[in-house]
Coordinates of C-alpha atoms in Angstrom, one line a residue:
M1 CA -38.4 -154.8 26.4
Q2 CA -42.0 -155.1 25.4
P3 CA -42.9 -158.4 23.7
V4 CA -44.9 -158.6 20.5
L5 CA -48.2 -160.4 21.3
D6 CA -50.5 -161.6 18.5
D7 CA -50.9 -158.5 16.4
E8 CA -49.6 -155.9 18.9
A9 CA -47.1 -154.5 16.5
K10 CA -49.7 -153.8 13.9
P11 CA -51.0 -150.2 14.2
A12 CA -54.5 -149.9 15.6
T13 CA -55.7 -148.3 12.4
A14 CA -53.8 -150.4 9.9
D15 CA -57.1 -151.6 8.5
L16 CA -58.3 -148.0 8.0
P17 CA -55.7 -146.6 5.5
N18 CA -57.7 -143.6 4.6
I19 CA -58.1 -142.2 8.1
S20 CA -54.9 -140.2 8.6
F21 CA -56.1 -138.5 11.7
L22 CA -56.7 -141.8 13.6
R23 CA -53.5 -143.2 12.1
S24 CA -51.4 -140.4 13.6
F25 CA -52.7 -141.4 17.0
A26 CA -52.1 -145.1 16.4
E27 CA -48.5 -144.5 15.2
R28 CA -47.7 -142.7 18.5
V29 CA -49.4 -145.5 20.5
P30 CA -48.9 -148.6 18.4
D31 CA -49.7 -151.2 21.1
K32 CA -53.2 -152.5 20.4
N33 CA -53.7 -153.5 24.0
V34 CA -53.6 -149.8 24.9
W35 CA -56.5 -149.1 22.5
R36 CA -58.3 -152.1 24.0
I37 CA -58.1 -150.6 27.4
Y38 CA -59.5 -147.4 26.0
R39 CA -62.5 -149.3 24.6
V40 CA -63.0 -150.9 28.0
T41 CA -62.6 -147.5 29.7
F42 CA -65.2 -146.0 27.4
A43 CA -67.7 -148.7 28.2
L44 CA -67.1 -148.4 31.9
G45 CA -67.4 -144.6 31.6
M46 CA -70.8 -145.2 29.9
A47 CA -71.9 -147.4 32.8
Y48 CA -70.6 -144.9 35.4
G49 CA -72.2 -141.9 33.6
T50 CA -75.5 -143.7 33.3
A51 CA -75.6 -144.6 37.0
I52 CA -74.1 -141.4 38.4
S53 CA -76.5 -139.1 36.6
V54 CA -79.5 -140.7 38.4
I55 CA -78.1 -142.0 41.7
A56 CA -78.8 -138.8 43.7
L57 CA -82.2 -138.4 42.1
F58 CA -83.1 -142.0 42.8
L59 CA -82.0 -141.7 46.5
D60 CA -83.8 -138.4 46.9
A61 CA -87.0 -139.9 45.4
H62 CA -86.9 -142.7 47.9
G63 CA -86.6 -140.4 50.9
F64 CA -82.9 -140.2 51.6
G65 CA -81.8 -136.8 52.8
K66 CA -78.6 -135.0 51.9
L67 CA -76.7 -136.3 54.9
A68 CA -77.8 -139.9 54.1
I69 CA -76.7 -139.4 50.5
G70 CA -73.4 -138.1 51.6
K71 CA -72.9 -141.1 54.0
L72 CA -73.7 -143.6 51.2
A73 CA -71.1 -141.9 49.0
A74 CA -68.7 -142.3 51.9
W75 CA -69.3 -146.0 52.0
F76 CA -68.4 -146.2 48.3
A77 CA -65.2 -144.3 49.0
A78 CA -64.6 -146.6 52.0
G79 CA -64.6 -149.6 49.7
I80 CA -62.0 -147.8 47.6
V81 CA -59.9 -146.9 50.6
A82 CA -60.0 -150.5 52.0
F83 CA -58.9 -152.1 48.8
S84 CA -56.6 -149.5 47.3
L85 CA -53.4 -150.6 48.9
P86 CA -54.1 -154.4 48.8
M87 CA -55.0 -154.1 45.1
G88 CA -51.4 -153.5 44.0
P89 CA -50.2 -156.9 45.4
L90 CA -53.4 -158.6 44.0
V91 CA -52.7 -157.2 40.6
R92 CA -49.1 -158.4 40.7
R93 CA -50.2 -161.8 41.9
F94 CA -53.2 -162.5 39.6
S95 CA -52.3 -160.1 36.7
A96 CA -53.8 -156.9 35.7
K97 CA -55.9 -158.5 33.0
Y98 CA -57.8 -161.0 35.2
T99 CA -58.1 -158.5 38.1
L100 CA -59.7 -156.0 35.6
A101 CA -62.1 -158.6 34.3
A102 CA -63.2 -159.7 37.8
S103 CA -63.6 -156.1 38.9
L104 CA -65.8 -155.2 36.0
A105 CA -68.0 -158.2 36.7
G106 CA -68.2 -157.2 40.4
Y107 CA -69.2 -153.7 39.5
A108 CA -71.9 -155.0 37.1
A109 CA -73.4 -157.1 39.9
A110 CA -73.3 -154.1 42.3
V111 CA -75.0 -151.6 40.0
T112 CA -77.6 -154.1 38.8
A113 CA -78.6 -154.9 42.4
F114 CA -78.7 -151.2 43.5
P115 CA -82.3 -150.2 42.4
F116 CA -83.7 -153.3 44.2
M117 CA -82.4 -152.2 47.6
R118 CA -84.4 -149.9 49.9
S119 CA -82.7 -149.9 53.3
F120 CA -79.7 -147.7 54.1
W121 CA -77.5 -150.5 55.2
A122 CA -78.2 -152.7 52.2
I123 CA -77.4 -149.8 49.9
A124 CA -74.3 -149.0 52.0
A125 CA -73.0 -152.6 51.6
L126 CA -73.5 -152.4 47.8
R127 CA -71.7 -149.1 47.6
F128 CA -68.8 -150.5 49.6
F129 CA -68.6 -153.4 47.2
D130 CA -68.9 -151.0 44.2
G131 CA -66.0 -149.0 45.5
A132 CA -63.8 -152.1 46.0
C133 CA -64.5 -153.3 42.4
S134 CA -64.0 -149.8 41.0
V135 CA -60.5 -149.4 42.5
G136 CA -59.7 -152.8 41.0
V137 CA -60.6 -151.5 37.6
W138 CA -58.6 -148.3 38.0
V139 CA -55.4 -149.9 39.4
S140 CA -55.5 -152.6 36.7
S141 CA -56.2 -150.3 33.8
E142 CA -53.6 -147.7 34.9
T143 CA -51.0 -150.3 35.5
I144 CA -51.5 -151.7 32.0
L145 CA -51.4 -148.2 30.4
L146 CA -48.3 -147.0 32.2
S147 CA -46.4 -150.3 31.5
R148 CA -47.2 -150.1 27.8
A149 CA -46.7 -146.3 27.3
G150 CA -43.5 -145.0 25.9
K151 CA -41.1 -142.9 28.0
Q152 CA -42.1 -139.7 26.3
N153 CA -45.8 -140.4 25.9
K154 CA -47.0 -140.9 29.5
A155 CA -49.4 -137.9 29.5
F156 CA -50.4 -138.4 25.9
V157 CA -51.5 -142.0 26.7
T158 CA -53.2 -141.1 30.0
S159 CA -54.9 -138.2 28.3
L160 CA -56.5 -140.5 25.8
Y161 CA -57.5 -142.7 28.8
A162 CA -59.2 -139.6 30.2
I163 CA -60.9 -138.9 26.9
A164 CA -62.2 -142.5 26.8
V165 CA -63.7 -141.9 30.3
A166 CA -65.1 -138.5 29.2
C167 CA -66.7 -140.0 26.1
G168 CA -68.4 -142.6 28.3
Y169 CA -69.4 -139.9 30.8
V170 CA -70.9 -137.8 28.0
G171 CA -72.8 -140.8 26.6
G172 CA -73.9 -142.2 30.0
P173 CA -76.1 -139.3 31.1
V174 CA -77.6 -139.0 27.7
A175 CA -78.4 -142.7 27.7
A176 CA -79.9 -142.3 31.2
W177 CA -82.0 -139.3 30.0
V178 CA -83.3 -141.2 27.0
C179 CA -84.0 -144.3 29.2
N180 CA -85.9 -142.1 31.7
K181 CA -88.1 -140.8 28.9
F182 CA -89.5 -144.3 28.3
L183 CA -88.7 -146.4 31.4
P184 CA -88.6 -145.9 35.2
L185 CA -85.5 -144.5 36.7
E186 CA -84.4 -148.0 37.9
F187 CA -83.7 -149.2 34.4
A188 CA -80.7 -146.8 34.1
F189 CA -78.9 -149.0 36.7
L190 CA -79.7 -152.2 34.8
L191 CA -78.3 -150.6 31.6
A192 CA -75.1 -149.8 33.4
G193 CA -74.8 -153.4 34.6
L194 CA -75.3 -154.8 31.1
I195 CA -72.5 -152.5 29.7
A196 CA -70.1 -153.6 32.5
V197 CA -70.7 -157.3 31.8
G198 CA -69.9 -156.7 28.2
A199 CA -66.7 -154.9 29.1
S200 CA -65.6 -157.8 31.4
L201 CA -66.1 -160.4 28.6
Y202 CA -64.2 -158.2 26.2
V203 CA -61.2 -158.1 28.6
L204 CA -61.1 -161.9 28.9
L205 CA -61.4 -162.5 25.2
R206 CA -59.3 -159.7 23.7
L207 CA -56.7 -158.3 26.1
A208 CA -53.2 -159.8 26.0
P209 CA -51.2 -161.0 29.0
D210 CA -49.4 -158.4 31.2
V211 CA -46.1 -156.9 30.3
R212 CA -43.7 -157.5 33.2
R213 CA -40.9 -155.1 34.0
E214 CA -38.4 -155.6 36.8
A215 CA -36.1 -153.2 38.5
S216 CA -32.9 -154.9 37.2
D217 CA -32.4 -152.9 34.0
D218 CA -30.8 -149.7 32.8
H219 CA -33.7 -147.5 33.7
P220 CA -32.5 -144.3 35.6
L221 CA -34.7 -145.2 38.5
A222 CA -33.8 -148.9 38.7
A223 CA -31.5 -148.7 41.7
L224 CA -33.8 -146.4 43.5
A225 CA -36.8 -148.6 42.8
A226 CA -34.9 -151.7 44.1
E227 CA -34.4 -150.2 47.5
S228 CA -37.5 -147.9 47.7
S229 CA -40.1 -148.4 50.4
A230 CA -43.8 -147.4 50.0
L231 CA -43.1 -144.2 52.1
Q232 CA -40.2 -143.3 49.9
L233 CA -42.3 -143.9 46.8
L234 CA -45.0 -141.7 48.2
G235 CA -42.4 -138.9 48.7
R236 CA -41.7 -139.0 45.0
I237 CA -45.4 -139.0 43.9
K238 CA -46.8 -136.8 46.6
T239 CA -47.9 -134.0 44.2
S240 CA -49.7 -136.5 42.0
C241 CA -51.4 -137.9 45.1
F242 CA -52.5 -134.5 46.3
G243 CA -53.9 -133.7 42.9
T244 CA -55.9 -136.9 42.7
F245 CA -57.1 -136.4 46.4
A246 CA -58.4 -133.0 45.5
Y247 CA -60.1 -134.3 42.3
G248 CA -61.7 -137.2 44.2
Y249 CA -63.0 -134.9 46.9
F250 CA -64.3 -132.4 44.3
Q251 CA -65.8 -135.0 42.0
A252 CA -67.6 -137.0 44.8
S253 CA -69.0 -133.8 46.2
V254 CA -70.3 -132.1 43.0
V255 CA -71.7 -135.3 41.5
L256 CA -74.0 -135.6 44.5
F257 CA -74.8 -132.1 45.4
L258 CA -74.4 -129.8 42.4
P259 CA -77.6 -131.1 40.8
L260 CA -79.5 -130.5 44.1
Y261 CA -77.9 -127.1 44.5
L262 CA -78.9 -126.1 41.0
M263 CA -82.5 -127.2 41.5
E264 CA -82.9 -125.6 45.0
R265 CA -81.0 -122.4 44.6
K266 CA -80.9 -121.7 40.8
G267 CA -84.4 -123.0 39.8
I268 CA -83.0 -125.5 37.2
S269 CA -85.3 -128.4 36.4
Q270 CA -84.4 -132.0 37.1
P271 CA -84.0 -133.1 33.4
Q272 CA -81.6 -130.2 32.9
T273 CA -79.5 -131.2 35.9
M274 CA -79.2 -134.8 34.4
L275 CA -77.1 -133.3 31.5
I276 CA -74.7 -131.4 33.8
P277 CA -72.2 -134.3 34.0
A278 CA -72.2 -134.4 30.2
Y279 CA -71.0 -130.8 30.0
F280 CA -68.3 -131.5 32.5
A281 CA -67.2 -134.6 30.7
G282 CA -67.4 -132.7 27.4
G283 CA -64.8 -130.2 28.6
M284 CA -62.5 -133.1 29.6
L285 CA -63.1 -134.7 26.2
L286 CA -62.0 -131.7 24.2
F287 CA -59.1 -130.6 26.3
S288 CA -57.5 -133.6 27.9
N289 CA -55.4 -134.7 25.0
Y290 CA -54.1 -131.2 24.4
A291 CA -53.3 -131.0 28.1
G292 CA -51.4 -134.2 27.8
R293 CA -49.3 -132.9 25.0
L294 CA -48.6 -129.7 26.9
G295 CA -47.6 -131.7 30.0
D296 CA -45.2 -134.0 28.1
R297 CA -43.7 -130.9 26.4
H298 CA -43.5 -128.3 29.2
G299 CA -43.8 -130.2 32.4
H300 CA -46.7 -131.9 34.1
L301 CA -46.7 -130.1 37.4
L302 CA -46.5 -126.6 35.8
L303 CA -49.6 -127.5 33.8
M304 CA -51.4 -128.8 36.8
R305 CA -50.9 -125.5 38.7
V306 CA -52.4 -123.5 35.8
L307 CA -55.3 -125.9 35.4
G308 CA -55.9 -125.7 39.2
V309 CA -56.2 -121.9 39.1
I310 CA -58.6 -122.0 36.1
G311 CA -60.8 -124.7 37.7
M312 CA -60.9 -122.9 41.1
T313 CA -62.3 -119.8 39.4
M314 CA -65.0 -121.9 37.6
V315 CA -66.0 -123.5 40.9
L316 CA -66.6 -120.0 42.3
G317 CA -68.6 -119.3 39.2
F318 CA -71.1 -122.0 40.2
V319 CA -71.9 -119.6 43.1
W320 CA -71.9 -116.3 41.2
L321 CA -73.8 -117.3 38.0
D322 CA -77.5 -117.7 37.8
S323 CA -78.5 -118.6 34.2
Y324 CA -78.5 -122.2 33.0
P325 CA -76.4 -121.5 29.9
A326 CA -73.7 -119.7 31.9
M327 CA -73.7 -122.5 34.4
C328 CA -73.2 -125.0 31.6
V329 CA -70.2 -123.0 30.3
A330 CA -68.7 -122.9 33.8
V331 CA -69.2 -126.6 34.2
F332 CA -67.6 -127.2 30.8
I333 CA -64.5 -125.2 31.6
A334 CA -64.3 -126.9 35.0
G335 CA -64.2 -130.2 33.2
A336 CA -61.6 -129.0 30.7
S337 CA -59.3 -127.8 33.6
L338 CA -59.9 -129.9 36.7
A339 CA -60.7 -133.2 35.0
S340 CA -57.5 -132.8 32.9
I341 CA -55.5 -132.7 36.1
S342 CA -56.2 -136.3 36.8
P343 CA -54.5 -137.9 33.7
V344 CA -51.6 -135.4 33.9
S345 CA -51.0 -136.3 37.6
L346 CA -51.1 -140.0 36.7
A347 CA -48.6 -139.3 33.9
L348 CA -46.3 -137.5 36.4
Q349 CA -46.4 -140.5 38.6
G350 CA -45.4 -142.7 35.6
V351 CA -42.4 -140.4 35.1
V352 CA -41.1 -140.3 38.6
A353 CA -41.7 -144.0 39.4
H354 CA -39.9 -147.1 37.9
P355 CA -42.1 -149.5 35.8
S356 CA -41.7 -152.2 38.5
E357 CA -43.3 -149.8 41.0
Y358 CA -46.4 -149.1 38.9
E359 CA -48.7 -151.5 40.7
R360 CA -47.7 -150.2 44.1
G361 CA -47.7 -146.6 42.8
T362 CA -51.1 -146.7 41.3
S363 CA -52.4 -148.4 44.5
I364 CA -51.1 -145.5 46.6
Y365 CA -52.3 -143.0 44.0
N366 CA -55.9 -144.5 44.1
A367 CA -55.8 -144.6 47.9
F368 CA -55.5 -140.8 47.9
Y369 CA -58.2 -140.5 45.3
A370 CA -60.4 -142.7 47.5
A371 CA -59.6 -140.6 50.6
G372 CA -60.8 -137.6 48.8
M373 CA -64.0 -139.4 47.8
L374 CA -64.4 -140.6 51.4
L375 CA -64.0 -137.2 53.0
G376 CA -65.7 -135.0 50.3
P377 CA -69.3 -136.1 50.5
P378 CA -69.8 -136.1 54.4
I379 CA -68.0 -132.7 54.8
S380 CA -69.8 -131.2 51.8
S381 CA -73.2 -132.6 52.8
Y382 CA -72.7 -131.1 56.3
L383 CA -71.8 -127.7 54.9
F384 CA -74.7 -127.9 52.4
E385 CA -77.1 -128.9 55.1
T386 CA -76.0 -126.4 57.8
R387 CA -74.4 -123.5 55.9
G388 CA -75.9 -123.7 52.4
G389 CA -74.8 -124.7 48.9
A390 CA -72.7 -121.6 48.3
V391 CA -70.4 -122.3 51.3
M392 CA -70.1 -125.9 50.2
L393 CA -68.8 -124.8 46.8
E394 CA -66.5 -122.2 48.3
Q395 CA -64.7 -124.9 50.3
L396 CA -64.1 -126.8 47.1
A397 CA -62.5 -123.7 45.6
L398 CA -60.4 -123.4 48.7
L399 CA -59.2 -127.0 48.3
W400 CA -58.0 -126.3 44.8
A401 CA -56.2 -123.2 46.0
A402 CA -54.4 -125.3 48.5
F403 CA -53.4 -127.8 45.8
V404 CA -52.0 -125.0 43.6
L405 CA -49.9 -123.7 46.5
F406 CA -48.7 -127.3 47.4
A407 CA -47.7 -127.9 43.7
F408 CA -45.8 -124.6 43.7
V409 CA -43.9 -125.4 46.9
F410 CA -42.8 -128.9 45.6
K411 CA -42.4 -127.9 41.9
A412 CA -39.0 -129.6 41.9
D413 CA -40.7 -133.0 42.1
D414 CA -41.3 -132.7 38.4
P415 CA -38.2 -133.8 36.4
A416 CA -39.1 -131.2 33.8
A417 CA -38.7 -128.5 36.4
Q418 CA -35.3 -129.9 37.3
R419 CA -34.2 -129.9 33.7
Q420 CA -35.4 -126.3 33.2
R421 CA -33.5 -125.2 36.3
A422 CA -30.3 -126.9 35.1
Q423 CA -30.6 -125.2 31.7
N424 CA -31.1 -121.8 33.4
L425 CA -27.9 -122.4 35.5
S426 CA -25.8 -123.5 32.6

């Protein structure tokens, strides 16, 4: 049972009686702490988007080659991998709220110090710490969201989470572009740090204490959760984990190497490449909520397969297309499809796991995301350096094809597919 904390029962738009569109969302998600997490997520997305849009350009300008850039990204992913599984117990021990605030402060310190480092190992250490703090943010935020989302609203709530990320990722590159017009590239990292500090303070001052749910209730998965090991939990959420692994691998690779590929092979200017992440995030922004509604209604795994096929086609379009406007359309559709898989896969995990397993489940989930981020950059950088950018993109399309096949083989993992099969047999 979810307690009422301060004004949690009050709809998030109760003070805005004339905004019916926003009220419809608030009525479906009445817990104001969920909306506070969305605000924090938007701010962090702004910080991430600001830093990500310039990090490859910054490293390239300071003499780091593609292989070195890939290795530095691997150090970031290594930080995520190293702290993904321990983060679940840490969140349960110290609370998601305080873990989130501390992680945001740590990220702010890492991104602020980044432009002042010049040696490979100094930057690698910062990237590792950045990764550790980032996984703390993700596990904490996702635990709070899943614990406060209604049983029928998992994908809807996580889709709004993705939209908050997307809004930040749209605004971040634009902020970096404007900043770069008037200030050196280094100031984009300082701006990202300032945003993250503000988000950390907001969590401490405005977010309510955690909602605690134990396995001893009438939930259908209560008995299973009470006896389930981490390996058994992984068996239930494996399709979600493969989806987030594929997305982490893809995201870490294209963020670093798609701008360089476009400049080297397609003749696109540096300022134009800085806006590419905004098109990707824009696709996520416009479609994620609709994808969440479809997933809640028709089944999460079915939707993930469809989105995987569309996204795989768009990745191949990066190779086939030459004009900048066409590339922007392909990036936009890739964002609408592939980026929407992430919140839908998180929602599927929330459906097949008991609430008392959310900390452990999100830790495992993020470990797979981190593994994708760890493997993607070095493999993609090697292929880019030795075989060319086209081959690098083609292996990303092949990865999505493998996910679609895996999701089809294990389609029964989705309770919606089980219900549909039972209806067909009856």
